[in-house]
Coordinates of C-alpha atoms in Angstrom, one line a residue:
Chain G
M1 CA -55.3 -14.9 -29.5
K2 CA -53.2 -16.5 -32.4
P3 CA -49.9 -14.5 -31.9
V4 CA -50.5 -15.4 -28.2
W5 CA -50.5 -19.2 -28.8
I6 CA -47.7 -19.1 -31.3
I7 CA -45.6 -17.3 -28.7
A8 CA -46.7 -19.4 -25.9
K9 CA -45.7 -22.6 -28.1
A10 CA -42.3 -21.1 -28.6
T11 CA -41.7 -20.4 -24.9
I12 CA -43.0 -24.1 -24.1
L13 CA -40.3 -25.3 -26.5
E14 CA -37.5 -23.1 -25.2
N15 CA -38.3 -23.7 -21.3
G16 CA -38.3 -27.4 -22.0
R17 CA -34.9 -27.3 -22.9
K18 CA -33.7 -25.0 -19.9
H19 CA -31.6 -26.9 -17.4
V20 CA -33.4 -25.3 -14.5
F21 CA -36.4 -27.0 -15.6
H22 CA -34.9 -30.6 -15.6
V23 CA -32.8 -29.7 -12.5
L24 CA -36.0 -28.7 -10.6
C25 CA -38.2 -31.6 -12.1
L26 CA -35.6 -34.0 -10.8
L27 CA -35.3 -32.5 -7.5
I28 CA -39.3 -32.6 -7.0
L29 CA -39.0 -36.4 -8.1
A30 CA -36.2 -36.9 -5.3
V31 CA -38.5 -35.2 -2.8
L32 CA -41.2 -37.8 -3.9
V33 CA -39.1 -40.9 -4.1
G34 CA -37.4 -40.0 -0.9
S35 CA -40.9 -39.6 1.0
T36 CA -41.4 -43.1 0.5
L37 CA -38.6 -44.0 2.6
L38 CA -40.2 -42.9 5.7
S39 CA -40.9 -46.3 6.9
I40 CA -40.0 -45.5 10.4
F41 CA -43.9 -44.4 11.0
T42 CA -46.6 -46.4 11.6
E43 CA -48.6 -47.1 8.6
G44 CA -51.4 -44.6 9.3
V45 CA -49.0 -41.8 10.1
K46 CA -46.7 -43.0 7.2
I47 CA -49.2 -42.1 4.5
K48 CA -50.3 -38.9 5.9
M49 CA -46.5 -38.0 6.0
L50 CA -46.2 -39.3 2.5
K51 CA -48.8 -37.3 1.1
D52 CA -47.7 -34.0 3.4
L53 CA -44.3 -34.1 2.2
C54 CA -45.0 -34.7 -1.3
M55 CA -47.6 -32.1 -1.8
T56 CA -45.2 -29.8 0.1
G57 CA -42.6 -30.6 -2.5
I58 CA -44.9 -30.1 -5.3
L59 CA -46.1 -26.7 -4.5
F60 CA -42.7 -25.3 -3.4
G61 CA -41.0 -26.8 -6.6
G62 CA -43.8 -25.5 -8.9
A63 CA -43.7 -22.1 -7.6
V64 CA -39.7 -22.0 -7.8
L65 CA -40.0 -23.4 -11.6
A66 CA -42.6 -20.6 -12.0
I67 CA -40.4 -18.2 -10.7
A68 CA -37.2 -19.2 -12.4
L69 CA -38.8 -19.6 -15.8
G70 CA -41.1 -16.4 -15.5
S71 CA -38.5 -14.0 -14.3
S72 CA -36.1 -15.0 -17.0
G73 CA -38.3 -15.3 -20.4
I74 CA -38.7 -11.9 -21.5
P75 CA -35.3 -10.4 -20.2
G76 CA -33.7 -13.2 -22.0
D77 CA -35.5 -12.5 -25.4
V78 CA -34.4 -8.9 -25.1
E79 CA -30.9 -9.6 -24.4
S80 CA -30.6 -12.2 -27.0
R81 CA -32.7 -9.9 -29.3
T82 CA -34.9 -12.9 -30.4
I83 CA -37.9 -10.6 -29.6
Y84 CA -37.1 -8.0 -32.3
P85 CA -38.4 -9.9 -35.3
I86 CA -41.2 -11.2 -33.3
I87 CA -42.6 -7.8 -32.2
A88 CA -41.6 -6.1 -35.7
R89 CA -44.6 -8.3 -36.7
P90 CA -48.3 -7.1 -36.2
V91 CA -48.1 -8.6 -32.7
T92 CA -48.9 -6.2 -29.7
R93 CA -46.8 -5.9 -26.5
M94 CA -49.7 -7.2 -24.4
Q95 CA -49.9 -10.3 -26.6
Y96 CA -46.3 -10.9 -26.2
V97 CA -46.5 -10.7 -22.6
A98 CA -49.6 -13.0 -22.6
G99 CA -47.7 -15.4 -24.9
K100 CA -44.5 -15.7 -22.6
Y101 CA -46.7 -16.0 -19.5
L102 CA -49.1 -18.8 -21.2
G103 CA -45.8 -20.8 -22.1
T104 CA -44.4 -20.2 -18.9
L105 CA -47.3 -21.4 -17.0
L106 CA -48.1 -24.4 -19.4
T107 CA -44.2 -25.7 -19.0
V108 CA -44.9 -25.7 -15.3
V109 CA -48.2 -27.3 -15.5
Y110 CA -46.4 -30.0 -17.9
G111 CA -44.1 -30.7 -14.9
L112 CA -46.5 -30.4 -12.4
A113 CA -48.8 -33.0 -14.3
A114 CA -45.8 -35.3 -14.5
M115 CA -45.0 -35.1 -10.7
G116 CA -48.8 -35.5 -9.9
A117 CA -48.9 -38.8 -12.0
I118 CA -46.0 -40.0 -10.3
F119 CA -47.4 -39.0 -6.9
G120 CA -50.7 -40.6 -7.8
V121 CA -48.9 -43.7 -8.6
L122 CA -47.1 -43.8 -5.2
I123 CA -50.4 -43.0 -3.6
F124 CA -52.1 -46.0 -5.4
A125 CA -49.2 -48.2 -4.2
F126 CA -49.3 -47.2 -0.8
E127 CA -53.3 -47.3 -0.2
G128 CA -54.1 -49.9 -2.8
G129 CA -56.4 -47.5 -4.9
P130 CA -56.5 -44.2 -6.3
D131 CA -57.0 -41.1 -4.4
W132 CA -59.2 -38.7 -6.7
S133 CA -58.8 -35.7 -4.1
L134 CA -55.3 -35.4 -5.8
A135 CA -56.6 -34.0 -8.9
L136 CA -58.5 -31.3 -6.8
V137 CA -55.3 -30.3 -5.0
M138 CA -53.1 -30.2 -8.0
L139 CA -55.7 -28.2 -9.9
F140 CA -55.2 -25.7 -7.0
A141 CA -51.4 -26.0 -7.1
I142 CA -51.7 -25.0 -10.7
L143 CA -53.6 -22.0 -9.6
E144 CA -50.9 -21.0 -7.2
V145 CA -48.1 -21.3 -9.7
A146 CA -50.2 -19.3 -12.2
V147 CA -50.4 -16.4 -9.7
V148 CA -46.5 -16.8 -9.1
A149 CA -45.8 -16.9 -12.8
A150 CA -47.8 -13.9 -13.6
V151 CA -45.9 -11.9 -10.8
A152 CA -42.6 -13.3 -11.8
T153 CA -43.4 -12.2 -15.5
T154 CA -44.3 -8.7 -14.3
M155 CA -41.4 -8.4 -12.2
S156 CA -39.1 -9.1 -15.0
V157 CA -40.5 -6.2 -17.2
F158 CA -39.5 -3.9 -14.1
A159 CA -36.1 -5.5 -13.0
T160 CA -33.4 -7.6 -14.0
P161 CA -34.0 -11.4 -13.9
A162 CA -31.9 -11.9 -10.6
T163 CA -33.8 -9.0 -8.9
A164 CA -37.3 -10.2 -10.3
S165 CA -36.5 -13.7 -8.9
V166 CA -35.7 -12.6 -5.4
L167 CA -38.7 -10.1 -5.4
T168 CA -41.2 -12.8 -6.6
F169 CA -39.9 -15.5 -4.0
M170 CA -40.5 -12.8 -1.5
V171 CA -43.9 -12.4 -2.5
F172 CA -44.3 -16.4 -2.7
V173 CA -43.4 -16.6 1.0
A174 CA -45.2 -13.5 2.2
G175 CA -48.3 -14.9 0.1
S176 CA -47.9 -18.3 1.6
I177 CA -48.1 -17.0 5.1
K178 CA -50.3 -13.9 4.4
I179 CA -53.4 -14.7 6.5
G180 CA -51.7 -16.9 9.3
Y181 CA -48.8 -14.5 10.1
F182 CA -49.4 -11.2 8.5
G183 CA -53.0 -11.3 9.2
E184 CA -52.6 -11.8 12.8
M185 CA -49.8 -9.5 13.1
L186 CA -52.0 -6.7 11.6
S187 CA -55.0 -7.5 13.9
K188 CA -52.8 -7.1 16.8
M189 CA -51.2 -3.7 15.7
Q190 CA -52.6 -0.5 17.0
G191 CA -53.5 2.5 14.7
G192 CA -51.0 4.6 13.1
A193 CA -48.4 4.6 10.3
A194 CA -47.1 1.4 11.0
K195 CA -50.5 -0.4 11.1
L196 CA -51.5 1.6 7.9
T197 CA -48.2 0.4 6.0
M198 CA -48.8 -3.1 7.2
G199 CA -52.4 -2.8 5.9
V200 CA -51.2 -1.5 2.4
F201 CA -48.5 -4.4 2.3
Y202 CA -51.1 -7.0 3.6
H203 CA -53.5 -6.2 0.5
L204 CA -51.0 -5.9 -2.1
V205 CA -49.7 -9.2 -1.4
P206 CA -51.6 -11.9 -3.1
N207 CA -53.2 -14.6 -0.8
L208 CA -51.5 -17.9 -1.8
E209 CA -52.3 -19.8 1.3
C210 CA -55.8 -20.2 0.0
F211 CA -54.7 -22.2 -2.9
N212 CA -53.0 -24.9 -0.5
I213 CA -55.8 -27.2 -0.1
K214 CA -53.6 -30.2 0.9
S215 CA -55.5 -31.1 4.1
V216 CA -58.2 -32.4 1.7
L217 CA -55.7 -35.1 0.5
V218 CA -53.7 -35.4 3.9
H219 CA -56.6 -35.4 6.5
Q220 CA -59.5 -35.9 3.9
E221 CA -61.1 -32.8 4.9
V222 CA -64.2 -31.5 3.1
V223 CA -64.0 -28.2 1.5
P224 CA -67.2 -26.3 0.6
V225 CA -67.7 -26.1 -3.2
A226 CA -68.4 -22.4 -2.7
Y227 CA -65.4 -21.7 -1.4
L228 CA -63.4 -23.5 -4.1
I229 CA -65.1 -21.4 -6.9
Q230 CA -64.2 -18.3 -5.0
V231 CA -60.5 -19.2 -4.6
L232 CA -60.8 -20.4 -8.5
A233 CA -61.9 -17.0 -9.4
Y234 CA -59.7 -15.2 -7.0
G235 CA -56.6 -17.1 -8.8
V236 CA -57.9 -16.2 -12.5
I237 CA -58.7 -12.6 -11.5
C238 CA -55.5 -12.2 -9.6
S239 CA -53.3 -13.7 -12.1
A240 CA -54.8 -11.4 -14.8
L241 CA -54.6 -8.0 -12.9
V242 CA -50.8 -8.6 -12.1
L243 CA -50.1 -9.9 -15.7
L244 CA -52.2 -6.5 -17.0
I245 CA -49.7 -4.4 -15.0
G246 CA -46.6 -6.1 -16.4
A247 CA -48.2 -5.9 -19.8
T248 CA -49.2 -2.3 -19.7
R249 CA -45.5 -1.4 -18.4
F250 CA -43.8 -3.2 -21.3
S251 CA -46.3 -1.8 -23.9
A252 CA -44.6 1.7 -23.0
K253 CA -41.0 0.4 -22.5
E254 CA -38.2 0.9 -25.0
V255 CA -36.4 -2.3 -26.1
Chain H
M1 CA -46.6 6.3 -53.4
I2 CA -44.4 6.8 -50.3
A3 CA -43.6 3.5 -48.5
L4 CA -42.2 5.4 -45.7
R5 CA -42.2 8.9 -44.5
L6 CA -40.4 10.5 -41.3
S7 CA -41.4 13.6 -40.5
G8 CA -39.5 16.0 -38.2
V9 CA -38.6 12.8 -36.1
T10 CA -36.3 13.5 -33.1
K11 CA -35.3 11.1 -30.4
T12 CA -33.6 12.4 -27.1
Y13 CA -32.5 9.8 -24.9
N14 CA -32.9 10.7 -21.1
P15 CA -34.5 14.0 -22.1
R16 CA -34.3 16.8 -19.2
T17 CA -31.3 14.9 -17.7
R18 CA -27.3 15.6 -17.5
K19 CA -27.1 12.2 -19.7
S20 CA -29.8 14.0 -22.3
R21 CA -28.4 12.8 -25.7
T22 CA -30.0 13.4 -29.1
A23 CA -29.6 10.6 -31.2
V24 CA -31.8 11.6 -34.2
D25 CA -32.6 15.3 -34.9
S26 CA -35.5 16.6 -36.6
L27 CA -35.1 13.9 -39.4
D28 CA -37.2 14.1 -42.6
L29 CA -37.2 11.2 -44.9
E30 CA -39.2 9.7 -47.7
V31 CA -38.8 6.4 -49.1
P32 CA -40.5 5.9 -52.3
Q33 CA -42.2 2.6 -53.0
G34 CA -40.4 0.0 -55.2
V35 CA -36.6 1.4 -54.7
I36 CA -33.7 -0.1 -52.6
F37 CA -33.0 2.5 -50.2
G38 CA -29.5 2.7 -48.7
F39 CA -29.2 4.2 -45.2
L40 CA -25.8 5.0 -44.3
G41 CA -23.9 6.7 -41.5
P42 CA -20.9 6.0 -39.2
N43 CA -21.5 4.4 -35.8
G44 CA -23.5 6.6 -33.4
A45 CA -25.2 8.5 -36.4
G46 CA -28.6 7.7 -35.2
K47 CA -29.4 4.7 -37.8
T48 CA -30.4 2.0 -35.4
S49 CA -32.5 4.4 -33.3
T50 CA -34.1 5.4 -36.6
I51 CA -34.7 2.1 -37.4
K52 CA -36.2 1.0 -34.2
M53 CA -38.6 4.1 -34.1
V54 CA -39.8 3.0 -37.4
L55 CA -40.5 -0.5 -36.0
D56 CA -42.0 0.9 -32.8
F57 CA -39.4 -0.6 -30.7
I58 CA -38.8 2.9 -29.2
K59 CA -41.0 6.0 -29.5
P60 CA -39.8 9.3 -31.1
T61 CA -39.5 12.4 -28.7
S62 CA -41.3 14.2 -31.5
G63 CA -42.3 14.0 -35.2
T64 CA -44.4 11.2 -37.0
I65 CA -43.5 8.2 -38.9
E66 CA -45.8 6.5 -41.5
I67 CA -45.6 3.3 -43.4
F68 CA -47.6 3.2 -46.5
G69 CA -49.9 6.2 -45.0
H70 CA -50.4 4.3 -41.7
P71 CA -48.9 5.3 -38.3
C72 CA -46.1 3.1 -37.9
N73 CA -47.4 1.5 -34.8
A74 CA -50.6 0.6 -36.3
P75 CA -51.1 -3.3 -37.1
S76 CA -52.1 -2.5 -40.6
A77 CA -48.6 -0.8 -41.0
R78 CA -46.9 -3.8 -39.3
S79 CA -48.3 -6.0 -41.4
Q80 CA -46.7 -4.8 -44.4
I81 CA -43.2 -5.0 -42.9
G82 CA -40.5 -7.6 -42.9
Y83 CA -37.4 -7.1 -40.7
L84 CA -34.2 -8.6 -40.3
P85 CA -32.2 -7.4 -37.3
E86 CA -28.3 -7.1 -37.3
Q87 CA -26.8 -10.4 -36.4
P88 CA -30.4 -12.2 -35.8
Y89 CA -30.9 -14.6 -33.1
F90 CA -33.5 -17.2 -32.8
H91 CA -34.4 -19.9 -30.8
R92 CA -31.4 -22.5 -31.1
F93 CA -33.4 -25.6 -30.8
L94 CA -36.0 -24.8 -33.7
T95 CA -34.9 -25.5 -37.4
P96 CA -35.2 -23.0 -40.1
L97 CA -38.3 -24.5 -41.3
E98 CA -39.9 -24.1 -37.6
V99 CA -38.7 -20.5 -37.2
V100 CA -39.8 -19.3 -40.7
S101 CA -43.3 -21.0 -40.3
M102 CA -43.6 -19.5 -36.8
H103 CA -42.7 -16.2 -38.7
A104 CA -45.2 -16.8 -41.6
S105 CA -48.0 -17.5 -38.9
L106 CA -47.1 -14.2 -36.9
A107 CA -47.1 -12.4 -40.2
G108 CA -51.1 -13.4 -40.8
V109 CA -50.2 -16.3 -43.4
G110 CA -53.2 -18.6 -43.5
K111 CA -52.7 -22.0 -41.8
G112 CA -52.9 -24.1 -45.2
E113 CA -50.3 -21.8 -47.0
I114 CA -47.7 -21.7 -44.4
P115 CA -45.7 -25.0 -45.3
A116 CA -45.7 -23.9 -48.8
R117 CA -44.7 -20.2 -48.3
A118 CA -42.0 -21.1 -45.5
E119 CA -40.4 -23.6 -48.1
A120 CA -40.6 -20.9 -50.7
A121 CA -38.9 -18.3 -48.5
I122 CA -36.3 -20.7 -47.3
D123 CA -35.5 -21.9 -51.0
R124 CA -35.4 -18.1 -51.8
A125 CA -32.7 -17.6 -49.2
G126 CA -30.7 -20.5 -50.6
I127 CA -30.8 -22.7 -47.4
S128 CA -33.4 -25.7 -48.5
E129 CA -30.6 -28.3 -47.7
Y130 CA -30.5 -26.8 -44.2
A131 CA -34.1 -26.7 -43.5
K132 CA -34.7 -29.2 -41.0
I133 CA -31.2 -29.1 -39.1
P134 CA -31.5 -27.1 -35.7
L135 CA -30.1 -23.4 -35.9
S136 CA -27.7 -24.5 -32.9
K137 CA -25.6 -26.4 -35.4
L138 CA -25.8 -23.7 -38.2
S139 CA -23.2 -21.5 -38.9
K140 CA -23.5 -17.7 -38.5
G141 CA -24.0 -16.9 -42.0
L142 CA -26.9 -19.6 -42.4
T143 CA -28.3 -18.0 -39.5
Q144 CA -28.4 -14.7 -41.1
R145 CA -30.0 -16.7 -44.1
V146 CA -32.5 -17.9 -42.0
G147 CA -33.2 -14.3 -40.9
I148 CA -33.6 -13.1 -44.4
A149 CA -36.3 -16.0 -45.0
Q150 CA -38.3 -15.1 -42.0
A151 CA -38.0 -11.3 -43.1
I152 CA -39.7 -12.2 -46.5
V153 CA -42.1 -15.2 -45.8
G154 CA -44.9 -13.0 -45.2
E155 CA -44.3 -11.1 -48.6
P156 CA -44.0 -7.9 -47.2
R157 CA -44.4 -4.8 -49.1
L158 CA -41.6 -3.0 -47.0
L159 CA -38.2 -4.8 -46.1
I160 CA -36.1 -3.3 -43.3
L161 CA -32.9 -5.1 -43.5
D162 CA -30.0 -4.2 -41.0
E163 CA -26.6 -5.3 -42.3
P164 CA -28.3 -8.2 -44.4
T165 CA -25.0 -9.5 -45.6
S166 CA -23.2 -9.5 -42.4
G167 CA -21.5 -12.6 -41.8
L168 CA -22.0 -14.0 -45.2
D169 CA -19.3 -15.5 -47.4
P170 CA -18.6 -14.1 -51.0
L171 CA -21.3 -16.5 -52.6
G172 CA -23.9 -15.8 -49.8
R173 CA -23.4 -12.0 -50.6
R174 CA -23.9 -12.4 -54.2
H175 CA -27.0 -14.5 -53.3
T176 CA -28.6 -11.9 -51.1
R177 CA -27.6 -9.0 -53.6
D178 CA -29.6 -10.9 -56.3
L179 CA -32.5 -11.8 -54.2
L180 CA -32.8 -7.9 -53.2
S181 CA -32.6 -7.0 -56.7
Q182 CA -35.3 -9.7 -57.6
L183 CA -37.6 -8.5 -54.7
K184 CA -37.2 -4.8 -56.2
R185 CA -38.5 -6.2 -59.5
E186 CA -41.4 -7.8 -57.7
G187 CA -42.1 -4.2 -56.4
K188 CA -40.9 -4.4 -53.0
T189 CA -39.5 -1.5 -51.1
V190 CA -36.1 -2.4 -49.4
F191 CA -34.8 0.0 -46.7
L192 CA -31.2 -1.2 -46.3
S193 CA -28.7 -0.3 -43.7
S194 CA -25.2 -1.6 -44.6
H195 CA -21.6 -0.6 -43.9
I196 CA -20.6 -2.3 -47.1
L197 CA -20.5 0.7 -49.3
S198 CA -19.8 -1.2 -52.5
E199 CA -22.8 -3.2 -52.2
I200 CA -25.0 0.1 -51.5
E201 CA -23.5 1.5 -54.5
D202 CA -24.3 -1.4 -56.8
L203 CA -27.9 -1.9 -55.2
C204 CA -29.4 1.3 -54.0
D205 CA -31.7 3.6 -56.1
V206 CA -31.5 6.2 -53.4
V207 CA -29.2 6.6 -50.5
A208 CA -29.3 8.8 -47.5
V209 CA -26.2 9.5 -45.1
M210 CA -26.7 10.4 -41.4
R211 CA -24.3 12.0 -39.1
R212 CA -24.5 12.7 -35.6
G213 CA -28.5 12.3 -35.9
E214 CA -28.8 14.5 -38.9
L215 CA -29.5 13.9 -42.3
V216 CA -26.4 15.3 -44.4
A217 CA -27.3 14.0 -47.8
C218 CA -30.1 12.0 -49.7
G219 CA -30.8 11.0 -53.4
P220 CA -29.3 8.5 -55.9
P221 CA -25.8 7.5 -55.6
D222 CA -24.7 9.5 -58.7
H223 CA -26.1 12.8 -57.1
I224 CA -24.3 12.2 -53.8
R225 CA -21.1 11.0 -55.7
S226 CA -21.1 14.2 -58.0
E227 CA -21.3 16.7 -55.6
A228 CA -17.6 17.3 -55.9
P229 CA -16.2 15.4 -58.9
Q230 CA -12.4 16.5 -59.2
V231 CA -9.9 17.0 -61.9
T232 CA -6.3 16.0 -61.4
I233 CA -3.8 17.6 -63.7
R234 CA -0.1 16.6 -63.8
A235 CA 2.1 19.5 -64.8
Q236 CA 5.8 20.6 -65.1
R237 CA 7.4 24.0 -64.9
V238 CA 5.1 25.3 -62.6
D239 CA 6.6 28.6 -61.3
E240 CA 6.1 30.2 -57.8
S241 CA 3.6 32.9 -59.1
A242 CA 1.5 30.2 -60.8
V243 CA 1.3 28.0 -57.5
E244 CA 0.0 31.1 -55.7
S245 CA -2.7 31.7 -58.6
L246 CA -3.5 27.9 -58.3
R247 CA -3.9 28.1 -54.9
F248 CA -6.2 31.2 -55.1
A249 CA -8.4 29.2 -57.6
G250 CA -9.1 26.6 -55.0
A251 CA -6.6 23.9 -56.4
T252 CA -4.6 21.7 -54.1
L253 CA -1.2 21.1 -55.1
Q254 CA 1.3 18.1 -54.3
A255 CA 5.0 18.4 -55.5
G256 CA 6.5 15.4 -56.9
G257 CA 10.0 15.9 -58.0
D258 CA 9.9 18.1 -61.1
Y259 CA 6.2 18.1 -61.4
Y260 CA 3.0 19.2 -59.4
L261 CA -0.1 17.1 -59.3
I262 CA -3.1 19.7 -59.2
T263 CA -6.5 18.8 -57.9
A264 CA -9.3 20.8 -58.3
S265 CA -13.1 20.6 -58.8
C266 CA -14.9 21.0 -62.0
D267 CA -15.9 24.5 -61.2
S268 CA -12.5 25.6 -60.7
V269 CA -11.0 23.9 -64.1
Y270 CA -11.1 26.9 -66.2
P271 CA -9.2 29.2 -63.7
V272 CA -6.6 26.7 -63.0
M273 CA -5.9 25.8 -66.6
S274 CA -5.6 29.7 -67.4
A275 CA -3.2 30.0 -64.5
L276 CA -1.2 27.1 -65.9
E277 CA -1.4 28.5 -69.3
R278 CA 0.2 32.1 -68.3
S279 CA 3.0 30.4 -66.5
G280 CA 3.7 28.4 -69.4
A281 CA 3.7 25.0 -67.6
V282 CA 3.6 21.9 -69.5
I283 CA 0.4 19.5 -68.7
S284 CA 1.6 15.9 -69.0
D285 CA -1.8 14.3 -67.7
I286 CA -5.4 15.2 -67.0
N287 CA -7.7 12.8 -65.2
T288 CA -11.3 13.3 -64.3
E289 CA -11.7 11.2 -61.1
R290 CA -15.1 10.2 -60.0
E291 CA -15.7 10.1 -56.3
S292 CA -16.7 6.8 -55.1
L293 CA -19.8 6.4 -52.7
E294 CA -17.1 5.5 -50.1
E295 CA -15.2 8.7 -50.7
A296 CA -18.3 10.8 -50.9
F297 CA -19.7 8.8 -47.5
L298 CA -16.2 9.7 -45.7
R299 CA -16.4 13.4 -46.8
L300 CA -20.1 13.5 -45.6
A301 CA -19.7 11.5 -42.7
A302 CA -16.5 13.2 -41.3

């Protein structure tokens, strides 16, 4: 685990200095601040709009951040040859991929934590007190970016950074509407090759909808603990499996 | 003991396709422990592919590579290597001390020892005064020295250095040469790839020359140089029949006014001298020219 953590630390420092990180964080911040200007609505709707808009911005921004950083980390190291002195050491390729992934994830978590803190302050200002469900919603937002970062990291092993970014974004969009759109479409399809193809696609795309529990924050809905545990386990296992595919491919790849 | 052994190593890129290209062909190489081993060859000779296979960056198509008796991809082998890539690149925002400390940690140096070991390596590379300045503010030559420091920080038994003096000023080159000699005295094995032949000539105990993926020569520089020591004779009054005899004896002649410059290998000196004596030529100068490593390289790599 030691090499993984060393590589992760260097990745955090590297990502923290990338323009894309600062620009995206500023954009999310702009969404948060901009949301407070929605004073044309009545008080009750206003706070719901604020929470909905801010959470959407945080979820989307976090995913874009994970895609941008995840898809460029390993190819960037290979291109700049920073990777060579590292993998010449007793460091396995799997450890290297895991380190890059962990570094990317922690960078995004750092950004999300900062956004979450600002969002918490806004809620406090509008509601006159804290809303602790925000912590739970943020935890699941982190789980979502963990899966997205794993997909981006794995894609970057197979494709160029640009292609990996586009493909991961497509997976993110498809995963975000998996149950509501593709699930319904699949249930309405008649049998045959088209349904089989759609079925394979449906099961390959990770379900990112399940991580979006902003209704807990916006509408104060209650979500069963068993469901939350299930989603938590799904997020961890899904990230690990996707990353395993990338790490296995990278282990056999010539650099 | 053999530090590095390559047995029948072949690397073919894009095998079984039209673009198939063999970069290294059935390479057998042994690098004894405690020597400075020079690895030479023109561009495209297969040096980089060989180094990449040794470091397990790419897999050989066939053959085996061992480092101190361990397969090259085994952690036990990798822990004994220090590697300096050609034109090394590190995270620009880190300082030399941070880079070297990170590599010390990756090399398995204990947490408590890392600061002292990193500082010692930086000191040996001659960049102590730049230890806490971000790499983005350092020159190419200083970055190269950071690369040397990270390569030696784990105190590896085998150092693989690709163009270690590239980008260094004369002082830096001298410092690096001294450091390599010192490392050799400490019992380290240095595998050195360089295009600066004078450096190889001065430093290396054993030299290997690659050409189009094949090993064309391997041995001490003296052996490689002495394969064709040449004698140059300046002679006057060389008649036509003598010219024929000299050419027949394997000498090359260069006319220069009233004299000839006759160049022959040591083996053909006696027939050449006999031919000159028979023709009544006057010998005004004889020189034995020892082939430089550069000349040997040009001959072997051509």
